[in-house]
Coordinates of C-alpha atoms in Angstrom, one line a residue:
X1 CA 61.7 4.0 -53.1
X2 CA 62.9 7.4 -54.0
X3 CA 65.7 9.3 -51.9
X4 CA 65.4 13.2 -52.0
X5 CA 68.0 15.3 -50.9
X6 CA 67.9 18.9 -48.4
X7 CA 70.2 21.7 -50.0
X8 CA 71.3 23.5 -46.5
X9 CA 73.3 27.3 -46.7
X10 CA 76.6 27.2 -46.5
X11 CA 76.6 27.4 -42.7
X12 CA 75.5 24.4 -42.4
X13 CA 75.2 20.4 -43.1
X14 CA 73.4 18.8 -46.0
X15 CA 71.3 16.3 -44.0
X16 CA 69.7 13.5 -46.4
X17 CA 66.3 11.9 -45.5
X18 CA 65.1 9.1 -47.0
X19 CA 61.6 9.7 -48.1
X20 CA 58.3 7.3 -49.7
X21 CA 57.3 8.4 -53.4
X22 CA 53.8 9.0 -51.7
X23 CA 54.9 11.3 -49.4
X24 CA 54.0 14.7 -50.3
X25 CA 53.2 16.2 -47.7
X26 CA 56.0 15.8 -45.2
X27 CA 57.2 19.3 -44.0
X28 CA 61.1 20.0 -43.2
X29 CA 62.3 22.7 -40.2
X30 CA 61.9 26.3 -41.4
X31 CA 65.7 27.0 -41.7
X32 CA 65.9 23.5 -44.4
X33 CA 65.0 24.1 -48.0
X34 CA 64.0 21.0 -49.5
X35 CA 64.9 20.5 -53.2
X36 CA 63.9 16.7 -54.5
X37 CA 66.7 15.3 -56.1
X38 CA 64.6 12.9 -58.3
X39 CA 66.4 9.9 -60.3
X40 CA 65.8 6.9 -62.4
X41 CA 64.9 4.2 -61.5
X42 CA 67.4 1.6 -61.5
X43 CA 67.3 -2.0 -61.1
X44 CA 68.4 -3.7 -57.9
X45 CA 71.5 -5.2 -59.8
X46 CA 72.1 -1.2 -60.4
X47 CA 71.6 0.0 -57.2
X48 CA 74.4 -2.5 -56.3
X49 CA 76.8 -1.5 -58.8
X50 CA 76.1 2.2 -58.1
X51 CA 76.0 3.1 -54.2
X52 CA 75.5 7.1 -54.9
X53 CA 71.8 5.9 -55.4
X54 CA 71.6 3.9 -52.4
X55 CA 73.1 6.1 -50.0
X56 CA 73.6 10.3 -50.1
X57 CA 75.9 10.0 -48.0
X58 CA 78.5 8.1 -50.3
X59 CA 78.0 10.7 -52.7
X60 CA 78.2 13.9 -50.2
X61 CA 80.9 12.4 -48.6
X62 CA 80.3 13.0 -45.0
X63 CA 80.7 10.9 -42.1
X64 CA 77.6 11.5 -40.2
X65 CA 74.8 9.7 -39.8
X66 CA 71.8 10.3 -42.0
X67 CA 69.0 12.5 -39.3
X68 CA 65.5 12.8 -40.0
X69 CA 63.9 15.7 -41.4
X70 CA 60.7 15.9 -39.1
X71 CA 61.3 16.3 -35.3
X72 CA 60.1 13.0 -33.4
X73 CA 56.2 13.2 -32.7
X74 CA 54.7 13.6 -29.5
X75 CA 51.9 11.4 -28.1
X76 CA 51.4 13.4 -25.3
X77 CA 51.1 17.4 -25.7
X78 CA 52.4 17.7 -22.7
X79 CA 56.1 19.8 -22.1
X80 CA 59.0 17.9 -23.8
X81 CA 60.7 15.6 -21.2
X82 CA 64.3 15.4 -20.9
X83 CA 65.3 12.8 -23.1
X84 CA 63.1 15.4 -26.3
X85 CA 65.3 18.6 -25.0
X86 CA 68.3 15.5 -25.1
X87 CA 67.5 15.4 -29.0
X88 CA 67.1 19.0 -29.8
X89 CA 70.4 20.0 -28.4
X90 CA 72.2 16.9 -30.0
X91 CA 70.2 18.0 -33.2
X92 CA 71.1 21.3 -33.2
X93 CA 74.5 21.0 -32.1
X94 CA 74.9 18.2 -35.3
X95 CA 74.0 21.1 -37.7
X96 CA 76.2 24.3 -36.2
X97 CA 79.1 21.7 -36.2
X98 CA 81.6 22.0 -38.9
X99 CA 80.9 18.5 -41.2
X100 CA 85.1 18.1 -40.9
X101 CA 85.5 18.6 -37.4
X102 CA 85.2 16.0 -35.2
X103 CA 86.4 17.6 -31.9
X104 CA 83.6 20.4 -32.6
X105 CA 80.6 17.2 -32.9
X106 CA 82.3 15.5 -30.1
X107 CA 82.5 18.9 -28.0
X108 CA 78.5 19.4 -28.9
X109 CA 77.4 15.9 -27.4
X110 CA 79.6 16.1 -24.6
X111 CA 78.0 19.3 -24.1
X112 CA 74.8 18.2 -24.4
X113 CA 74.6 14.9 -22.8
X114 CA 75.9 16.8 -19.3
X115 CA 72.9 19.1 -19.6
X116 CA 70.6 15.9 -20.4
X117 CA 72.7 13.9 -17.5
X118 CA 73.3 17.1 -14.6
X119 CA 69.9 17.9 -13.8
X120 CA 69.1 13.8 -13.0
X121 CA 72.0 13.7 -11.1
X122 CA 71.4 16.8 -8.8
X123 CA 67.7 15.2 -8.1
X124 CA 69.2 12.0 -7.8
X125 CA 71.7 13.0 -4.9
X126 CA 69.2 15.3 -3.2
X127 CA 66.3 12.3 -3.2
X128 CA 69.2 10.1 -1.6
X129 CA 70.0 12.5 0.6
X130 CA 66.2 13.1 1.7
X131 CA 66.3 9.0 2.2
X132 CA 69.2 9.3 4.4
X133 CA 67.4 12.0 6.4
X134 CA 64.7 9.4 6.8
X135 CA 64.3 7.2 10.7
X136 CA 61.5 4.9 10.4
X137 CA 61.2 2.8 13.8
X138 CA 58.0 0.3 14.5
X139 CA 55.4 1.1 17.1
X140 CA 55.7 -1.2 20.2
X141 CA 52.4 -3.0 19.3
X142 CA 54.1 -3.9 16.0
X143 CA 57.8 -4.7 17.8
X144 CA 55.8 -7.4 20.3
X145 CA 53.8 -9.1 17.0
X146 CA 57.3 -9.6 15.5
X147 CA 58.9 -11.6 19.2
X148 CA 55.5 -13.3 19.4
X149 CA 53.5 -13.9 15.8
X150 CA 50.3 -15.5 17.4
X151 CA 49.9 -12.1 19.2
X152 CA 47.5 -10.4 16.7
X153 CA 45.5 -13.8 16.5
X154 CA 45.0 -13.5 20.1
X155 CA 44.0 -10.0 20.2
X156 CA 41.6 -10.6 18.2
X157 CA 39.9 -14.0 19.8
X158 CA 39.9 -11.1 22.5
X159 CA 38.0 -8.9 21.3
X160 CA 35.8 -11.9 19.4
X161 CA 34.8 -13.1 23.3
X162 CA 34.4 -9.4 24.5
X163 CA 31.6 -9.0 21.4
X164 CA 30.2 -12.3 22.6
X165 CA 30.0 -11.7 26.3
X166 CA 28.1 -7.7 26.3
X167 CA 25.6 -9.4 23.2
X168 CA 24.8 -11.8 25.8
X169 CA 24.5 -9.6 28.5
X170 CA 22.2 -7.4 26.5
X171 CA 20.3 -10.6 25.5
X172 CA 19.9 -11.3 29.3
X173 CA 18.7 -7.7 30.3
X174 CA 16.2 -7.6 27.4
X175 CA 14.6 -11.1 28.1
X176 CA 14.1 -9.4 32.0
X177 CA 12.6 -6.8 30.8
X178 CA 10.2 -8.5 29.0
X179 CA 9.4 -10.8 31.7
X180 CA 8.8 -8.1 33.7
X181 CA 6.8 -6.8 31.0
X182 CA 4.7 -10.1 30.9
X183 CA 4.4 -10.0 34.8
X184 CA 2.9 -6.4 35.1
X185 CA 0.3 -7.5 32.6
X186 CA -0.6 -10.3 34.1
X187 CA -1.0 -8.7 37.8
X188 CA -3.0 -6.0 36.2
X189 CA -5.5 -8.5 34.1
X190 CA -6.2 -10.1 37.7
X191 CA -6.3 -6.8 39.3
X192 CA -9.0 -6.1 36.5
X193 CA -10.7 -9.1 36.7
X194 CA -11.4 -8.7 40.4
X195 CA -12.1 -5.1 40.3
X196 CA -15.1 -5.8 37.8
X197 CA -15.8 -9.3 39.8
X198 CA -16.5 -7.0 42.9
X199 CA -18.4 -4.4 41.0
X200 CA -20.9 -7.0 39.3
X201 CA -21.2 -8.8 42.8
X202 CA -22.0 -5.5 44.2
X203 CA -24.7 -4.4 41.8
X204 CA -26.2 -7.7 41.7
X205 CA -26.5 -7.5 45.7
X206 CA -27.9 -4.1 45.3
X207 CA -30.4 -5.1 42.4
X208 CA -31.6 -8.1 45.0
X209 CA -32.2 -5.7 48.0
X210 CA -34.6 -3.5 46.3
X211 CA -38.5 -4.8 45.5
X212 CA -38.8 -6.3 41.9
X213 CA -41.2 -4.8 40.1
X214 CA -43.7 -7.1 38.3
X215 CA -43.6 -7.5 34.6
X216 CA -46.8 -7.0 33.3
X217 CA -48.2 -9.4 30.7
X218 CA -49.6 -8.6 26.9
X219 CA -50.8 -10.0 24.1
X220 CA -49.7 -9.2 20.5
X221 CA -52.0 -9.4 17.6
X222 CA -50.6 -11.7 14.8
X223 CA -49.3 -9.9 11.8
X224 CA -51.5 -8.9 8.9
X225 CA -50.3 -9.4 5.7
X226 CA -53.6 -8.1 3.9
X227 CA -55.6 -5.9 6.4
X228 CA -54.8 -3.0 8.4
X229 CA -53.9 -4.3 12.4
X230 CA -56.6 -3.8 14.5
X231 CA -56.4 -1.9 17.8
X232 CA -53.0 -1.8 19.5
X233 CA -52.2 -3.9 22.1
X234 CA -51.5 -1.7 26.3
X235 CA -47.9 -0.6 26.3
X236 CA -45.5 -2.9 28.3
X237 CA -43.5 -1.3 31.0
X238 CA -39.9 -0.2 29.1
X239 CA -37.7 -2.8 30.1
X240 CA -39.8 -5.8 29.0
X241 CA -38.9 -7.7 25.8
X242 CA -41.6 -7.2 23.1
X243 CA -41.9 -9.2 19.8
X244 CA -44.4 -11.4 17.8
X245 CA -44.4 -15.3 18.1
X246 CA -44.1 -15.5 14.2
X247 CA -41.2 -13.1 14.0
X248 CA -39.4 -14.8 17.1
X249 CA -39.5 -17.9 14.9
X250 CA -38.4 -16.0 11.8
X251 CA -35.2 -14.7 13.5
X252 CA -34.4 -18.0 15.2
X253 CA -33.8 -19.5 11.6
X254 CA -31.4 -16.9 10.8
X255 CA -30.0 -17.0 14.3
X256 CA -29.0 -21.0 14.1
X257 CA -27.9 -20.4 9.8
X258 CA -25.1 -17.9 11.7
X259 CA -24.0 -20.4 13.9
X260 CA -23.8 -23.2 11.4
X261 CA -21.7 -20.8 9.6
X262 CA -19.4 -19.6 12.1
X263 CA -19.3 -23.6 13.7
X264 CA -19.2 -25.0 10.5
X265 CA -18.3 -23.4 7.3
X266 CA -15.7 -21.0 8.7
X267 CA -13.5 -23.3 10.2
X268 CA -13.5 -25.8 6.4
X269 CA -12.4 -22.5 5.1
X270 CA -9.6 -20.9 7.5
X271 CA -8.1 -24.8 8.0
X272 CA -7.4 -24.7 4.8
X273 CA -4.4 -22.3 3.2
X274 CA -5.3 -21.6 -0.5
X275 CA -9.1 -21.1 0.7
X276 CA -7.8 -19.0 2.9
X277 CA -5.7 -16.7 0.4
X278 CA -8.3 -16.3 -1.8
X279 CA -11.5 -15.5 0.3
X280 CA -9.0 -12.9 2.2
X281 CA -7.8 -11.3 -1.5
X282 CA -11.6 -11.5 -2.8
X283 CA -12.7 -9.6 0.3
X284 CA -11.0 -6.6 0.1
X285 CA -12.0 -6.1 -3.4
X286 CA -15.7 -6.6 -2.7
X287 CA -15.5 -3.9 0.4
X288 CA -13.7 -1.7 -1.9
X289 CA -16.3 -2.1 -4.7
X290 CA -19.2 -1.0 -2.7
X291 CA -17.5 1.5 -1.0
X292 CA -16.8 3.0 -4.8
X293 CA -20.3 2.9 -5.4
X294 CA -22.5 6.2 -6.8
X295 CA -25.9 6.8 -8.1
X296 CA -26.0 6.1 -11.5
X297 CA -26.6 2.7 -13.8
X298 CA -23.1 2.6 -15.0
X299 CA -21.4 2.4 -11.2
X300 CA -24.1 -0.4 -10.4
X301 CA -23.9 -2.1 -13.4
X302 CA -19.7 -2.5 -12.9
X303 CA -19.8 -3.4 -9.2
X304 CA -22.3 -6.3 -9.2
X305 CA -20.9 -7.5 -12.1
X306 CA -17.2 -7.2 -10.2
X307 CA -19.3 -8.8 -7.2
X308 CA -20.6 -11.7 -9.2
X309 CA -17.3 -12.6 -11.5
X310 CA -15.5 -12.7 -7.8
X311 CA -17.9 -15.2 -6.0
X312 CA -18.2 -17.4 -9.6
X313 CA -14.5 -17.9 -9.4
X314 CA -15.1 -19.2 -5.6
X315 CA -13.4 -23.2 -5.1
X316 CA -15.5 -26.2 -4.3
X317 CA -17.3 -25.5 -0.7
X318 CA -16.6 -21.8 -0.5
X319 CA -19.2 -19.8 -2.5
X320 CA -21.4 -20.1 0.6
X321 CA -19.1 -18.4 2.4
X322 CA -18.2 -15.8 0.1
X323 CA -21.9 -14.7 0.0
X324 CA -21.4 -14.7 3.7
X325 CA -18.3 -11.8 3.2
X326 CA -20.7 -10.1 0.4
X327 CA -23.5 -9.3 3.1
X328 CA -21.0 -8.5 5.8
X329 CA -19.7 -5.8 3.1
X330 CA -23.3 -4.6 1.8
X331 CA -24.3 -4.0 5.5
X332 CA -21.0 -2.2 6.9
X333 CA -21.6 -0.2 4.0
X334 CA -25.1 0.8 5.2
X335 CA -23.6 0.9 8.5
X336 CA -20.6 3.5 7.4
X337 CA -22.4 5.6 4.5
X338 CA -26.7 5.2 4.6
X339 CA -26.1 5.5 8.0
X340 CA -25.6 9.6 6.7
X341 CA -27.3 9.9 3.9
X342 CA -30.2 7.6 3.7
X343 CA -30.5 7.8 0.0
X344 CA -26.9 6.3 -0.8
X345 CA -29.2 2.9 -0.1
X346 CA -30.7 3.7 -3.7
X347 CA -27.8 2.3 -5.9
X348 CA -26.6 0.0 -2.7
X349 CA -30.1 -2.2 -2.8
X350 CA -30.0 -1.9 -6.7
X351 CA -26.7 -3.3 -7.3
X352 CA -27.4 -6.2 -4.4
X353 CA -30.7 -7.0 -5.9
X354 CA -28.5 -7.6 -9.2
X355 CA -26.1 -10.3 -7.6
X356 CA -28.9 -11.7 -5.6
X357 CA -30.9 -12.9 -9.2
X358 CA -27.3 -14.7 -9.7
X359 CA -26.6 -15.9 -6.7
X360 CA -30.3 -16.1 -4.3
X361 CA -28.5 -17.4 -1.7
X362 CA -27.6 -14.1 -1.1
X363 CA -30.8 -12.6 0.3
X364 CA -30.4 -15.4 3.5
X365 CA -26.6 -14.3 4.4
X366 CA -28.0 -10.6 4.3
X367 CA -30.4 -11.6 6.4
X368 CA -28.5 -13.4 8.8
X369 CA -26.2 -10.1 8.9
X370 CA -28.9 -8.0 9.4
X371 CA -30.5 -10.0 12.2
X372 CA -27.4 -10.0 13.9
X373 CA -26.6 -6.5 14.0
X374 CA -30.0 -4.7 14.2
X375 CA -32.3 -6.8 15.7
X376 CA -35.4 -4.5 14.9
X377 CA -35.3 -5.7 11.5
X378 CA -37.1 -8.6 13.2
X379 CA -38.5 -6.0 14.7
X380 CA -37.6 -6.9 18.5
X381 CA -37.2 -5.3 21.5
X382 CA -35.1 -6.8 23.3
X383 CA -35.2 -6.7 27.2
X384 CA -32.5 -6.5 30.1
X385 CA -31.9 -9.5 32.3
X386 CA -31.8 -9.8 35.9
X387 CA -28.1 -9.3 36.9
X388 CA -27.7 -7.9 33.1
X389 CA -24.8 -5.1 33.0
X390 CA -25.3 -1.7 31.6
X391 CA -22.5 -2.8 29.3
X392 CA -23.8 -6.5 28.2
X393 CA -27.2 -5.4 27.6
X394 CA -26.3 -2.4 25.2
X395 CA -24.0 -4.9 23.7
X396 CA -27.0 -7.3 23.4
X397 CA -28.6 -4.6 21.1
X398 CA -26.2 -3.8 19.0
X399 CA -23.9 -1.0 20.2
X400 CA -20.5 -1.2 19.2
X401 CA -17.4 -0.1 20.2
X402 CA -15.3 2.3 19.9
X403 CA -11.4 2.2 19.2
X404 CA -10.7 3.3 23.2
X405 CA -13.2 0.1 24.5
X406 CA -15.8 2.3 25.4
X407 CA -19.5 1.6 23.6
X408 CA -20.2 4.0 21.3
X409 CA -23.3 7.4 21.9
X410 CA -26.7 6.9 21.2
X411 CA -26.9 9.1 19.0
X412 CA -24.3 7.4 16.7
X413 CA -26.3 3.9 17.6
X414 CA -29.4 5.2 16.7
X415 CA -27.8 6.3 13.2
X416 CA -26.4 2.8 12.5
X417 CA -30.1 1.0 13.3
X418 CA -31.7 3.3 11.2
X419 CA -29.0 3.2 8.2
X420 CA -29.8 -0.9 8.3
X421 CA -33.8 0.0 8.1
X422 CA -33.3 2.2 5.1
X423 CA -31.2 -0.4 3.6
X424 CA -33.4 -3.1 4.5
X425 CA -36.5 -0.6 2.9
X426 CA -34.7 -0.1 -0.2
X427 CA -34.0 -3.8 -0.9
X428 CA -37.4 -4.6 -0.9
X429 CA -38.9 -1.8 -2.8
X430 CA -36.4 -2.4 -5.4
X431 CA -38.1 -4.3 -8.7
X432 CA -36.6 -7.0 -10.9
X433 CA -34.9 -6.4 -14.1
X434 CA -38.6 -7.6 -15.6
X435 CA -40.4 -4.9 -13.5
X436 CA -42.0 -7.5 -11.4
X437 CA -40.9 -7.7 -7.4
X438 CA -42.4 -11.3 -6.3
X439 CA -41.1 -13.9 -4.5
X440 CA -40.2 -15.8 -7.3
X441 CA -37.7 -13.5 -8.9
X442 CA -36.6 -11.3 -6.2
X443 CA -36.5 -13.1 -3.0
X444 CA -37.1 -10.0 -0.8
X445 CA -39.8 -8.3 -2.2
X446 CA -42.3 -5.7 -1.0
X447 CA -44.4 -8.2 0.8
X448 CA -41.2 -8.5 3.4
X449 CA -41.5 -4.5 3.6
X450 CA -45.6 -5.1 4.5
X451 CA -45.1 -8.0 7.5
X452 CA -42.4 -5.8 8.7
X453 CA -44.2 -2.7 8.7
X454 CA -47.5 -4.1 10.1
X455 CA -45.5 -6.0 13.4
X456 CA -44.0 -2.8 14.2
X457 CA -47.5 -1.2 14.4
X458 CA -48.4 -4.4 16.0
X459 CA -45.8 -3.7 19.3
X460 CA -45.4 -0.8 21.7
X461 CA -43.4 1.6 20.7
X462 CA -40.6 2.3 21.9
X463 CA -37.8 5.5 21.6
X464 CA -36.8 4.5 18.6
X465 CA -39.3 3.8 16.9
X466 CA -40.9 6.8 15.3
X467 CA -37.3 7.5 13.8
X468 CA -37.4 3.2 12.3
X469 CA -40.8 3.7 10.7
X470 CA -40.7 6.9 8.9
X471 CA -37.2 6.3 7.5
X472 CA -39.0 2.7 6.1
X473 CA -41.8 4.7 4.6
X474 CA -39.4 7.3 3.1
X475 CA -38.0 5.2 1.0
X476 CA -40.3 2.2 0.3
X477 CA -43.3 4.1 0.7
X478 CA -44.3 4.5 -3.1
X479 CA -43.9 1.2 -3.6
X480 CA -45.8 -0.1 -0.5
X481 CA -48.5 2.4 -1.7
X482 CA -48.5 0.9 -5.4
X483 CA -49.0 -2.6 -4.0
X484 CA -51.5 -2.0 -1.2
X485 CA -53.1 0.7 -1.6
X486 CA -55.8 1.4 0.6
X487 CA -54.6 -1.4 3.1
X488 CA -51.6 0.4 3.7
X489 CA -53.9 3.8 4.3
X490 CA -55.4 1.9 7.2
X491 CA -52.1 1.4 8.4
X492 CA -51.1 4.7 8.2
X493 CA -53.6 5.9 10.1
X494 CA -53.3 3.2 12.8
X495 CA -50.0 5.0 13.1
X496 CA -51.3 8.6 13.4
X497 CA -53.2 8.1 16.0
X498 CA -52.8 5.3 18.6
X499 CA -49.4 4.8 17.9
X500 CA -47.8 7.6 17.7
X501 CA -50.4 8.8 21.0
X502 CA -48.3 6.2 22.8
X503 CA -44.6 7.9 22.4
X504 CA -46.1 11.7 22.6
X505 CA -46.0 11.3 26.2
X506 CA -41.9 10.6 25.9
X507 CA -39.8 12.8 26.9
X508 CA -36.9 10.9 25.1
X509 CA -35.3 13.7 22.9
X510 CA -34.6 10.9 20.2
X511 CA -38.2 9.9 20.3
X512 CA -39.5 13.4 20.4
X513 CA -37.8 14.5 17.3
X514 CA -38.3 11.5 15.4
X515 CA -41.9 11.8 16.2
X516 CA -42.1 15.2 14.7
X517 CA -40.9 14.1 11.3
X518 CA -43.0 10.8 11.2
X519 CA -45.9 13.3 12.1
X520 CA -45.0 15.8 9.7
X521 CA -44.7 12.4 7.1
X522 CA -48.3 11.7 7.7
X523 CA -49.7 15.2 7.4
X524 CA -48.5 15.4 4.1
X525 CA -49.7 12.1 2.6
X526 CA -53.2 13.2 4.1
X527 CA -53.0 16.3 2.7
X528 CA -51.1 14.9 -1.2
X529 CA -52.5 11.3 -0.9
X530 CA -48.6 9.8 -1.8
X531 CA -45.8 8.8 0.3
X532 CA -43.2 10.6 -1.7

């Protein structure tokens, strides 16, 4: 350690600091000019015999107390507090003090420690004062708590059991309510229930006071798989059911598979959870795979693949039904879009023909569907019963309805059957991967189209049955016309003139404008010799 000493002027002190040997860049008050005093260095033994080195103030000879040379650092850059103006005036009042004169250095910190010590004191007397100024007094609620301490508990049990007594009473008002609720429905279900009980009973009495009319009897001829139908059968009076024996026995197949399913297969599935899960995840995809579904190889090619990866992944005992949910998709598909646009059943039939070579089963569910919903697929016409509704037998045919419980138009019906047709033409004029449509390799081939086709010709028409038949030839035609050939000429002129003769005299508008096109169909292939 070094020791450096501060020359002063002759006004004032010499103040000695103490200083490391490192320090060099240690800075002194402006009015101090430093001047290093530097010395040997002495040993420790030295230092003791010679206390000038140790301490400047032995060799200076004043009584003071050796002060720093750098003012005491602030942490916080804030203004000085009182105790850093304290220092300064006791610092400066150490160095305008004559080094001899003790009254002067006593005089200076007297001096300064009243104006350190006043200012507290005045802010100490005037915050006591302030106190004393002060009345706090308790609130009364707080005054009665004090005499009896269980006071606040029992306020609050208070207002615990008020709480509990209006929840109940709300409870109690909302249960009425929906009692009431419950008992208006119920009176108005009965009231319901009669009111249609009344109006049945009253249009079956009136149906029984007027004369029946007979039914008259016909023959059909039996469908002609490889020659033209020969003369048509006389028309049945419009309210008779119509129908070949062979086609009644077709449907009933399909008929009694849809109740083994719903009686049988369904119940294995819903009874049981992860079944369940699965068949209700897997069936929104499928719907939402067909109903991405546009004309082009690519889109087909990606949904029946989609199709058949979801149906392989199936567990034991359910594939069958997820076939099942594949049909119901393929025709509420026809249903929603080939209902509009009768060619969106182009990439429809093509990508079902695709998962029906994986799975063939397949082509029966789609079947059973179609049956179900559009029963001239059979082709039937089916008739109303005695004491039959309005309602039941349109309901019996296939109308649907609507979100507010009332059947839907004709015209939209009419749409739907017809959107089922094209499908149903489409299927089977679609060909196998190989080319080939037969039964072997596509299970719903043309031949289907032909009995279809030749037992409609085979039945009275009826309204809608010009618009059935030429959307069927539309679309299938080329291919029936590439298998049959001059058979199916026969048939097509079977149709221009008895058949459609039969539903000229209609006045229906469906049948009238539907009959215009299929007219304006046949004209053409006359005139071109295709179907296209």
């Amino acid at each position: 350690m070094r020791y450096g000493l501060f020359q002063l002027d002759s006004d004032e002190l010499p103040v000695v600091v103490r200083t490391r040997a490192a320090t060099t860049t240690s800075t002194a008050p402006t009015y101090i000019k430093q001047s290093i005093v530097r010395r040997k260095r002495v040993s420790s033994n030295a230092r003791s015999t010679r206390p000038d080195l140790c301490f400047a103030r032995d060799i200076i000879g004043t009584p003071f107390r050796i002060l720093p040379v750098m003012p005491p650092r602030r942490t916080n850059p804030s203004p000085y507090a009182k105790v850093d103006r304290y220092r300064e005036l006791v610092t400066k009042a150490s160095l305008a003090l004559d080094p001899l004169s003790s009254d002067k250095l006593s005089t200076a910190r007297s001096s300064a420690a009243e104006s350190f010590v006043t200012p507290i004191q005045r802010e100490m007397e005037e915050a006591r004062r302030f106190l004393e100024s002060l009345t706090i007094s308790k609130p009364q609620a707080a005054l009665a708590r004090d005499k009896d301490p269980d006071a606040e508990i029992k306020d609050a049990l208070k207002q615990v059991a008020d709480m509990r007594n209006e929840h109940n009473k709300k409870l109690l008002q909302i249960q009425k309510e929906k009692e009431e609720h419950t008992r208006q429905l119920e009176e108005r279900k009965v009231q319901e229930k009669k009111e249609k009980e009344d109006a049945e009973r009253q249009k079956k009495e009136q149906q029984q006071a007027k004369p029946k009319t007979p039914i008259l009897k016909h023959t059909t001829a039996t469908p002609i798989k490889t020659l033209p139908p020969a003369k048509l059968t006389e028309p049945s009076i419009g309210n008779s059911s119509s129908s070949t024996p062979a086609a009644e026995e077709w449907a009933s197949n399909y008929r009694k598979m849809y109740t083994y399913l719903m009686s049988d297969i369904a119940p294995t599935v819903k009874n049981n959870k992860t079944n369940k899960d699965f068949c209700f995840k897997q069936r929104g995809i499928i719907v939402r795979s067909f109903g991405q579904l546009k004309d082009s190889q690519e889109f087909v090619s990606r949904i029946s693949g989609t199709v058949i990866q979801l149906v392989s992944q199936s567990p034991t005992g359910v594939e069958q039904w997820m076939l099942n949910l594949v049909a119901k998709a393929i025709v509420k598909q026809a249903e929603k879009e080939v209902s509009v646009a009768h060619h969106a059943a182009f990439p429809l039939a093509a990508a079902t023909v695709l998962v029906m070579r994986r799975f063939p089963q397949l082509a029966d569910m789609l079947l059973v569907r179609l049956v179900k919903k559009c029963p001239y697929v059979i082709p039937e016409y089916v008739a109303r019963k005695d004491g039959q509704s309005v309602e039941e037998y349109l309901r019996s045919i296939g109308y649907k309805e609507k979100d507010d419980d009332e059947l839907e138009t004709e015209n939209i019906y009419v749409e739907r059957m017809a959107g089922m047709i094209a499908l149903f033409a489409a299927i089977v004029q679609t060909a196998d991967a190989s080319g080939v449509a037969d039964a072997q390799k596509h299970p719903l081939s043309i031949h289907l189209g032909w009995t279809w086709l030749a037992r409609m010709v085979n039945l009275s028409p009826r309204a809608i049955s010009p618009l059935l038949v030429h959307t069927f030839l539309s679309i299938a035609g080329p291919s029936m016309l590439a298998a049959y050939g001059k058979q199916l000429h026969k048939l097509l002129d079977v149709l221009a003139g008895e058949w459609i003769a039969e539903i000229k005299s209609s006045k229906d508008p469906v049948a009238v404008a539907a009959t215009s096109n299929l007219c304006g169909f046949l004209d053409d292939y006359k005139k071109t010799g295709n179907t296209n």
